[in-house]
PDB file of C-alpha atoms in Angstrom:
ATOM      1  CA  MET A   1     -37.979 -99.121 -18.101  1.00 45.00           C
ATOM      2  CA  TYR A   2     -40.218 -98.302 -15.146  1.00 58.00           C
ATOM      3  CA  LEU A   3     -42.574 -96.307 -17.363  1.00 60.00           C
ATOM      4  CA  GLY A   4     -42.908 -99.224 -19.769  1.00 54.00           C
ATOM      5  CA  ALA A   5     -43.599-101.600 -16.908  1.00 53.00           C
ATOM      6  CA  SER A   6     -46.216 -99.222 -15.512  1.00 58.00           C
ATOM      7  CA  ILE A   7     -48.016 -99.080 -18.852  1.00 57.00           C
ATOM      8  CA  LEU A   8     -47.984-102.863 -19.158  1.00 51.00           C
ATOM      9  CA  ILE A   9     -49.336-103.222 -15.634  1.00 58.00           C
ATOM     10  CA  LEU A  10     -52.083-100.726 -16.409  1.00 59.00           C
ATOM     11  CA  ALA A  11     -53.075-102.440 -19.657  1.00 54.00           C
ATOM     12  CA  PHE A  12     -53.166-105.819 -17.940  1.00 55.00           C
ATOM     13  CA  SER A  13     -55.237-104.408 -15.081  1.00 56.00           C
ATOM     14  CA  LEU A  14     -57.798-102.887 -17.448  1.00 57.00           C
ATOM     15  CA  CYS A  15     -58.185-106.138 -19.341  1.00 54.00           C
ATOM     16  CA  TRP A  16     -58.543-107.980 -16.062  1.00 52.00           C
ATOM     17  CA  LEU A  17     -61.071-105.525 -14.670  1.00 53.00           C
ATOM     18  CA  TYR A  18     -63.306-105.363 -17.730  1.00 53.00           C
ATOM     19  CA  GLY A  19     -62.925-109.040 -18.471  1.00 49.00           C
ATOM     20  CA  ASP A  20     -64.289-111.932 -16.476  1.00 48.00           C
ATOM     21  CA  ALA A  21     -62.324-111.147 -13.310  1.00 51.00           C
ATOM     22  CA  SER A  22     -63.252-112.993 -10.135  1.00 51.00           C
ATOM     23  CA  VAL A  23     -63.986-111.383  -6.777  1.00 46.00           C
ATOM     24  CA  TYR A  24     -60.604-112.692  -5.636  1.00 48.00           C
ATOM     25  CA  GLY A  25     -58.991-111.096  -8.687  1.00 58.00           C
ATOM     26  CA  HIS A  26     -60.550-107.737  -7.901  1.00 73.00           C
ATOM     27  CA  LYS A  27     -59.307-107.992  -4.331  1.00 81.00           C
ATOM     28  CA  LYS A  28     -55.739-108.714  -5.437  1.00 82.00           C
ATOM     29  CA  LEU A  29     -55.851-105.890  -7.973  1.00 83.00           C
ATOM     30  CA  ARG A  30     -57.099-103.474  -5.304  1.00 86.00           C
ATOM     31  CA  GLN A  31     -54.274-104.521  -2.984  1.00 89.00           C
ATOM     32  CA  PHE A  32     -51.723-104.098  -5.768  1.00 88.00           C
ATOM     33  CA  LEU A  33     -52.929-100.607  -6.711  1.00 91.00           C
ATOM     34  CA  THR A  34     -53.357 -99.434  -3.136  1.00 92.00           C
ATOM     35  CA  LYS A  35     -49.769-100.355  -2.349  1.00 93.00           C
ATOM     36  CA  ARG A  36     -48.570 -98.071  -5.154  1.00 94.00           C
ATOM     37  CA  LEU A  37     -51.003 -95.205  -4.624  1.00 97.00           C
ATOM     38  CA  VAL A  38     -50.941 -94.657  -0.868  1.00 97.00           C
ATOM     39  CA  LYS A  39     -48.299 -92.574   0.878  1.00 97.00           C
ATOM     40  CA  ALA A  40     -48.310 -91.329   4.461  1.00 96.00           C
ATOM     41  CA  LYS A  41     -45.794 -89.324   6.417  1.00 95.00           C
ATOM     42  CA  ALA A  42     -46.879 -88.287   9.884  1.00 93.00           C
ATOM     43  CA  LEU A  43     -45.389 -85.704  12.172  1.00 88.00           C
ATOM     44  CA  PRO A  44     -42.989 -87.364  14.633  1.00 82.00           C
ATOM     45  CA  ASP A  45     -45.118 -86.182  17.558  1.00 66.00           C
ATOM     46  CA  ALA A  46     -48.472 -85.764  15.819  1.00 51.00           C
ATOM     47  CA  SER A  47     -50.371 -87.025  18.866  1.00 49.00           C
ATOM     48  CA  ASN A  48     -48.417 -84.969  21.397  1.00 51.00           C
ATOM     49  CA  ILE A  49     -50.419 -81.916  22.415  1.00 45.00           C
ATOM     50  CA  ALA A  50     -47.414 -80.607  24.358  1.00 49.00           C
ATOM     51  CA  SER A  51     -45.426 -80.275  21.123  1.00 57.00           C
ATOM     52  CA  PRO A  52     -47.413 -77.890  18.894  1.00 53.00           C
ATOM     53  CA  LYS A  53     -46.277 -76.925  15.416  1.00 60.00           C
ATOM     54  CA  PRO A  54     -47.287 -73.241  15.229  1.00 62.00           C
ATOM     55  CA  HIS A  55     -45.158 -72.593  12.155  1.00 84.00           C
ATOM     56  CA  HIS A  56     -46.799 -75.320  10.088  1.00 90.00           C
ATOM     57  CA  ALA A  57     -49.765 -74.830   7.773  1.00 94.00           C
ATOM     58  CA  ILE A  58     -52.368 -77.439   6.864  1.00 96.00           C
ATOM     59  CA  TYR A  59     -53.651 -77.666   3.298  1.00 98.00           C
ATOM     60  CA  VAL A  60     -56.738 -79.688   2.404  1.00 98.00           C
ATOM     61  CA  LEU A  61     -56.728 -80.661  -1.250  1.00 97.00           C
ATOM     62  CA  GLY A  62     -59.897 -80.136  -3.269  1.00 92.00           C
ATOM     63  CA  GLY A  63     -62.558 -82.676  -4.131  1.00 90.00           C
ATOM     64  CA  SER A  64     -66.260 -83.451  -3.957  1.00 90.00           C
ATOM     65  CA  GLN A  65     -68.282 -82.464  -0.891  1.00 92.00           C
ATOM     66  CA  THR A  66     -68.443 -86.091   0.228  1.00 93.00           C
ATOM     67  CA  CYS A  67     -64.658 -86.423   0.080  1.00 95.00           C
ATOM     68  CA  LEU A  68     -64.099 -82.981   1.586  1.00 96.00           C
ATOM     69  CA  LYS A  69     -66.146 -83.819   4.683  1.00 96.00           C
ATOM     70  CA  LYS A  70     -63.759 -86.677   5.441  1.00 97.00           C
ATOM     71  CA  LYS A  71     -60.692 -84.587   4.658  1.00 98.00           C
ATOM     72  CA  PHE A  72     -61.964 -81.808   6.921  1.00 98.00           C
ATOM     73  CA  GLN A  73     -62.335 -84.280   9.783  1.00 97.00           C
ATOM     74  CA  THR A  74     -58.700 -85.325   9.419  1.00 96.00           C
ATOM     75  CA  ALA A  75     -57.556 -81.704   9.158  1.00 96.00           C
ATOM     76  CA  ALA A  76     -59.594 -80.700  12.217  1.00 96.00           C
ATOM     77  CA  ASP A  77     -58.089 -83.548  14.250  1.00 94.00           C
ATOM     78  CA  LEU A  78     -54.598 -82.313  13.359  1.00 92.00           C
ATOM     79  CA  TYR A  79     -55.567 -78.734  14.131  1.00 92.00           C
ATOM     80  CA  LYS A  80     -56.884 -79.645  17.578  1.00 87.00           C
ATOM     81  CA  HIS A  81     -53.425 -80.964  18.471  1.00 81.00           C
ATOM     82  CA  ARG A  82     -52.000 -77.641  17.281  1.00 72.00           C
ATOM     83  CA  ASN A  83     -50.209 -79.282  14.380  1.00 60.00           C
ATOM     84  CA  GLY A  84     -50.665 -76.174  12.298  1.00 67.00           C
ATOM     85  CA  ILE A  85     -52.175 -72.814  13.145  1.00 80.00           C
ATOM     86  CA  ARG A  86     -53.847 -72.222   9.804  1.00 93.00           C
ATOM     87  CA  ILE A  87     -55.903 -74.392   7.486  1.00 96.00           C
ATOM     88  CA  PHE A  88     -55.851 -73.546   3.796  1.00 98.00           C
ATOM     89  CA  VAL A  89     -58.617 -74.909   1.571  1.00 98.00           C
ATOM     90  CA  LEU A  90     -59.046 -74.637  -2.179  1.00 97.00           C
ATOM     91  CA  SER A  91     -61.399 -71.790  -3.066  1.00 95.00           C
ATOM     92  CA  VAL A  92     -64.061 -73.014  -5.487  1.00 93.00           C
ATOM     93  CA  PRO A  93     -66.343 -70.575  -7.350  1.00 92.00           C
ATOM     94  CA  GLY A  94     -70.085 -71.128  -7.269  1.00 92.00           C
ATOM     95  CA  ILE A  95     -72.843 -71.913  -4.793  1.00 87.00           C
ATOM     96  CA  THR A  96     -74.119 -74.992  -3.023  1.00 88.00           C
ATOM     97  CA  GLN A  97     -77.131 -75.857  -0.855  1.00 86.00           C
ATOM     98  CA  TYR A  98     -79.629 -73.410   0.632  1.00 86.00           C
ATOM     99  CA  ASP A  99     -78.932 -72.161   4.152  1.00 84.00           C
ATOM    100  CA  LEU A 100     -81.971 -71.341   6.311  1.00 85.00           C
ATOM    101  CA  VAL A 101     -80.046 -69.049   8.666  1.00 84.00           C
ATOM    102  CA  ARG A 102     -78.602 -66.884   5.901  1.00 87.00           C
ATOM    103  CA  GLY A 103     -81.714 -67.139   3.767  1.00 86.00           C
ATOM    104  CA  ARG A 104     -79.731 -67.939   0.626  1.00 90.00           C
ATOM    105  CA  ASN A 105     -77.516 -70.516  -0.984  1.00 91.00           C
ATOM    106  CA  LEU A 106     -74.048 -70.840   0.501  1.00 91.00           C
ATOM    107  CA  THR A 107     -71.000 -70.236  -1.616  1.00 93.00           C
ATOM    108  CA  ASN A 108     -68.699 -73.246  -1.827  1.00 95.00           C
ATOM    109  CA  ASP A 109     -66.169 -71.405   0.335  1.00 95.00           C
ATOM    110  CA  GLU A 110     -68.791 -70.634   2.998  1.00 96.00           C
ATOM    111  CA  TRP A 111     -69.821 -74.278   3.029  1.00 96.00           C
ATOM    112  CA  ALA A 112     -66.210 -75.378   3.558  1.00 97.00           C
ATOM    113  CA  ILE A 113     -65.638 -72.861   6.344  1.00 97.00           C
ATOM    114  CA  ASP A 114     -68.884 -73.861   8.099  1.00 96.00           C
ATOM    115  CA  ARG A 115     -67.931 -77.546   8.024  1.00 97.00           C
ATOM    116  CA  LEU A 116     -64.531 -76.853   9.577  1.00 98.00           C
ATOM    117  CA  VAL A 117     -66.023 -74.539  12.207  1.00 97.00           C
ATOM    118  CA  ASP A 118     -68.498 -77.299  13.110  1.00 96.00           C
ATOM    119  CA  LEU A 119     -65.465 -79.546  13.689  1.00 96.00           C
ATOM    120  CA  GLY A 120     -63.888 -77.102  16.135  1.00 95.00           C
ATOM    121  CA  VAL A 121     -61.651 -74.974  13.925  1.00 96.00           C
ATOM    122  CA  ARG A 122     -61.655 -71.230  14.579  1.00 94.00           C
ATOM    123  CA  LYS A 123     -63.074 -69.350  11.610  1.00 95.00           C
ATOM    124  CA  ALA A 124     -60.206 -66.850  11.699  1.00 94.00           C
ATOM    125  CA  GLU A 125     -57.740 -69.686  11.073  1.00 95.00           C
ATOM    126  CA  ILE A 126     -59.432 -70.969   7.902  1.00 97.00           C
ATOM    127  CA  GLU A 127     -58.412 -69.445   4.584  1.00 98.00           C
ATOM    128  CA  PRO A 128     -59.822 -70.350   1.162  1.00 97.00           C
ATOM    129  CA  VAL A 129     -57.116 -69.908  -1.463  1.00 97.00           C
ATOM    130  CA  SER A 130     -57.829 -68.990  -5.073  1.00 94.00           C
ATOM    131  CA  LEU A 131     -55.392 -70.694  -7.414  1.00 93.00           C
ATOM    132  CA  GLU A 132     -54.757 -70.536 -11.118  1.00 87.00           C
ATOM    133  CA  ARG A 133     -56.926 -73.188 -12.727  1.00 82.00           C
ATOM    134  CA  GLY A 134     -55.415 -75.872 -14.897  1.00 80.00           C
ATOM    135  CA  PHE A 135     -56.278 -79.201 -16.488  1.00 83.00           C
ATOM    136  CA  TRP A 136     -54.011 -80.931 -13.982  1.00 91.00           C
ATOM    137  CA  GLY A 137     -55.648 -79.940 -10.702  1.00 92.00           C
ATOM    138  CA  THR A 138     -53.184 -81.423  -8.228  1.00 96.00           C
ATOM    139  CA  PHE A 139     -50.292 -79.929 -10.190  1.00 97.00           C
ATOM    140  CA  ALA A 140     -51.888 -76.459 -10.026  1.00 96.00           C
ATOM    141  CA  GLU A 141     -52.544 -76.852  -6.300  1.00 98.00           C
ATOM    142  CA  ALA A 142     -48.957 -77.900  -5.602  1.00 98.00           C
ATOM    143  CA  LYS A 143     -47.536 -75.023  -7.613  1.00 97.00           C
ATOM    144  CA  GLY A 144     -49.751 -72.388  -6.001  1.00 97.00           C
ATOM    145  CA  ILE A 145     -49.731 -73.605  -2.403  1.00 98.00           C
ATOM    146  CA  SER A 146     -45.963 -74.222  -2.363  1.00 97.00           C
ATOM    147  CA  ALA A 147     -45.349 -70.630  -3.414  1.00 96.00           C
ATOM    148  CA  LEU A 148     -47.894 -69.336  -0.891  1.00 97.00           C
ATOM    149  CA  VAL A 149     -46.561 -71.127   2.193  1.00 96.00           C
ATOM    150  CA  ASN A 150     -43.005 -70.153   1.293  1.00 95.00           C
ATOM    151  CA  MET A 151     -44.027 -66.513   0.876  1.00 95.00           C
ATOM    152  CA  ARG A 152     -45.850 -66.610   4.236  1.00 94.00           C
ATOM    153  CA  GLY A 153     -42.750 -67.973   5.968  1.00 93.00           C
ATOM    154  CA  TYR A 154     -44.092 -71.318   7.167  1.00 93.00           C
ATOM    155  CA  MET A 155     -41.555 -73.934   8.244  1.00 91.00           C
ATOM    156  CA  GLY A 156     -43.681 -76.909   7.307  1.00 93.00           C
ATOM    157  CA  LEU A 157     -46.698 -77.972   5.259  1.00 96.00           C
ATOM    158  CA  ILE A 158     -49.143 -80.697   6.253  1.00 95.00           C
ATOM    159  CA  LEU A 159     -51.217 -82.111   3.397  1.00 98.00           C
ATOM    160  CA  VAL A 160     -54.573 -83.847   3.784  1.00 98.00           C
ATOM    161  CA  THR A 161     -56.141 -85.766   0.916  1.00 98.00           C
ATOM    162  CA  SER A 162     -57.841 -89.044   0.017  1.00 97.00           C
ATOM    163  CA  PRO A 163     -55.684 -92.163   0.599  1.00 97.00           C
ATOM    164  CA  TYR A 164     -55.514 -93.170  -3.066  1.00 96.00           C
ATOM    165  CA  HIS A 165     -54.460 -89.608  -3.962  1.00 97.00           C
ATOM    166  CA  THR A 166     -51.583 -89.370  -1.487  1.00 98.00           C
ATOM    167  CA  MET A 167     -48.687 -90.676  -3.597  1.00 98.00           C
ATOM    168  CA  ARG A 168     -49.414 -88.368  -6.536  1.00 98.00           C
ATOM    169  CA  THR A 169     -49.886 -85.475  -4.131  1.00 98.00           C
ATOM    170  CA  TRP A 170     -46.628 -86.264  -2.333  1.00 98.00           C
ATOM    171  CA  LEU A 171     -44.573 -86.510  -5.532  1.00 98.00           C
ATOM    172  CA  THR A 172     -45.938 -83.233  -6.877  1.00 98.00           C
ATOM    173  CA  PHE A 173     -45.702 -81.116  -3.729  1.00 98.00           C
ATOM    174  CA  SER A 174     -42.289 -82.456  -2.748  1.00 98.00           C
ATOM    175  CA  ARG A 175     -40.926 -81.457  -6.164  1.00 97.00           C
ATOM    176  CA  PHE A 176     -42.316 -77.925  -5.961  1.00 98.00           C
ATOM    177  CA  LEU A 177     -41.072 -77.529  -2.382  1.00 97.00           C
ATOM    178  CA  ARG A 178     -37.569 -78.780  -3.178  1.00 95.00           C
ATOM    179  CA  PRO A 179     -36.050 -75.266  -3.468  1.00 94.00           C
ATOM    180  CA  TYR A 180     -37.418 -74.311  -0.050  1.00 93.00           C
ATOM    181  CA  ASP A 181     -36.178 -75.411   3.356  1.00 86.00           C
ATOM    182  CA  MET A 182     -39.553 -76.737   4.440  1.00 92.00           C
ATOM    183  CA  GLU A 183     -40.811 -79.903   6.117  1.00 93.00           C
ATOM    184  CA  LEU A 184     -43.544 -81.826   4.312  1.00 96.00           C
ATOM    185  CA  TYR A 185     -46.041 -84.267   5.815  1.00 96.00           C
ATOM    186  CA  ILE A 186     -49.086 -85.999   4.387  1.00 97.00           C
ATOM    187  CA  TYR A 187     -52.130 -87.577   6.013  1.00 97.00           C
ATOM    188  CA  PRO A 188     -54.780 -89.717   4.292  1.00 97.00           C
ATOM    189  CA  SER A 189     -58.414 -89.087   5.124  1.00 97.00           C
ATOM    190  CA  ASN A 190     -60.912 -91.836   5.902  1.00 94.00           C
ATOM    191  CA  ASP A 191     -62.022 -92.113   2.286  1.00 91.00           C
ATOM    192  CA  ASP A 192     -62.231 -94.895  -0.274  1.00 89.00           C
ATOM    193  CA  THR A 193     -63.014 -95.609  -3.915  1.00 90.00           C
ATOM    194  CA  ASN A 194     -63.699 -98.603  -6.141  1.00 88.00           C
ATOM    195  CA  VAL A 195     -61.204-100.464  -8.320  1.00 87.00           C
ATOM    196  CA  ARG A 196     -62.021 -98.313 -11.353  1.00 86.00           C
ATOM    197  CA  GLY A 197     -61.247 -95.223  -9.285  1.00 90.00           C
ATOM    198  CA  LEU A 198     -57.920 -96.725  -8.256  1.00 92.00           C
ATOM    199  CA  LEU A 199     -57.055 -97.510 -11.869  1.00 90.00           C
ATOM    200  CA  LEU A 200     -57.840 -93.949 -12.925  1.00 91.00           C
ATOM    201  CA  GLU A 201     -55.611 -92.648 -10.153  1.00 94.00           C
ATOM    202  CA  TYR A 202     -52.848 -95.019 -11.234  1.00 93.00           C
ATOM    203  CA  VAL A 203     -53.047 -93.594 -14.773  1.00 92.00           C
ATOM    204  CA  LYS A 204     -52.687 -90.072 -13.363  1.00 94.00           C
ATOM    205  CA  LEU A 205     -49.786 -91.130 -11.152  1.00 96.00           C
ATOM    206  CA  VAL A 206     -47.877 -92.557 -14.125  1.00 94.00           C
ATOM    207  CA  ILE A 207     -48.494 -89.390 -16.162  1.00 94.00           C
ATOM    208  CA  TYR A 208     -47.435 -87.105 -13.317  1.00 96.00           C
ATOM    209  CA  GLU A 209     -44.347 -89.068 -12.339  1.00 95.00           C
ATOM    210  CA  HIS A 210     -42.955 -89.787 -15.795  1.00 94.00           C
ATOM    211  CA  ILE A 211     -44.251 -86.986 -18.010  1.00 94.00           C
ATOM    212  CA  LEU A 212     -45.854 -83.943 -16.405  1.00 96.00           C
ATOM    213  CA  ILE A 213     -43.460 -83.209 -13.527  1.00 97.00           C
ATOM    214  CA  PRO A 214     -40.178 -84.034 -15.357  1.00 96.00           C
ATOM    215  CA  VAL A 215     -41.167 -82.112 -18.504  1.00 96.00           C
ATOM    216  CA  TYR A 216     -42.329 -79.041 -16.565  1.00 95.00           C
ATOM    217  CA  PHE A 217     -39.120 -78.700 -14.569  1.00 95.00           C
ATOM    218  CA  MET A 218     -36.962 -79.517 -17.574  1.00 93.00           C
ATOM    219  CA  MET A 219     -38.615 -76.625 -19.420  1.00 92.00           C
ATOM    220  CA  LEU A 220     -37.909 -74.314 -16.467  1.00 88.00           C
ATOM    221  CA  ARG A 221     -34.194 -75.074 -16.754  1.00 83.00           C
ATOM    222  CA  ASP A 222     -34.092 -74.223 -20.467  1.00 68.00           C
TER     223      ASP A 222
END
């Protein structure tokens, strides 16, 4: 029933968006979608420097450079309060802009590390992680990172991603972490998108929640 309702809501929203929707209508649609897409779960003492979490890891989900800069700021703020001793970032093949100091183009991983170092994170505590690529990026990240932090013996995982991406991220990671005795937290970065971006994310959320995640774990049981 919920899946059918979600599809109807999506169809109505698309018609509304691409039709003659008013500014007020767009505002209400944004509020409606944001309420369903945003999830946050903070550490109980996230602002308490006297209560570090040395056995927690921070993972910054992938994205464009513009989005990553904002995610890195959130991750660095958490790191400075010792809410995690290691920051994992998604390793991305390829190069980016030219660096005058090195005399060459930076790799994407070097760019990410430099940005975090600029924000006060020790280079030794930043680790790009290569994951198996898949069409469903967040799903692949959740599968790979969940296995990694469990193998490394971490007690908790702190996720950082864009606000509109938090609910889908939470549902996926929490399902993969279910077999492990591990705490999970999620923080939204200071990022935003337009109504079309929210609608696209809502489509992905419906697919993940009602098709991708249930089917994958059902197949594992067979």
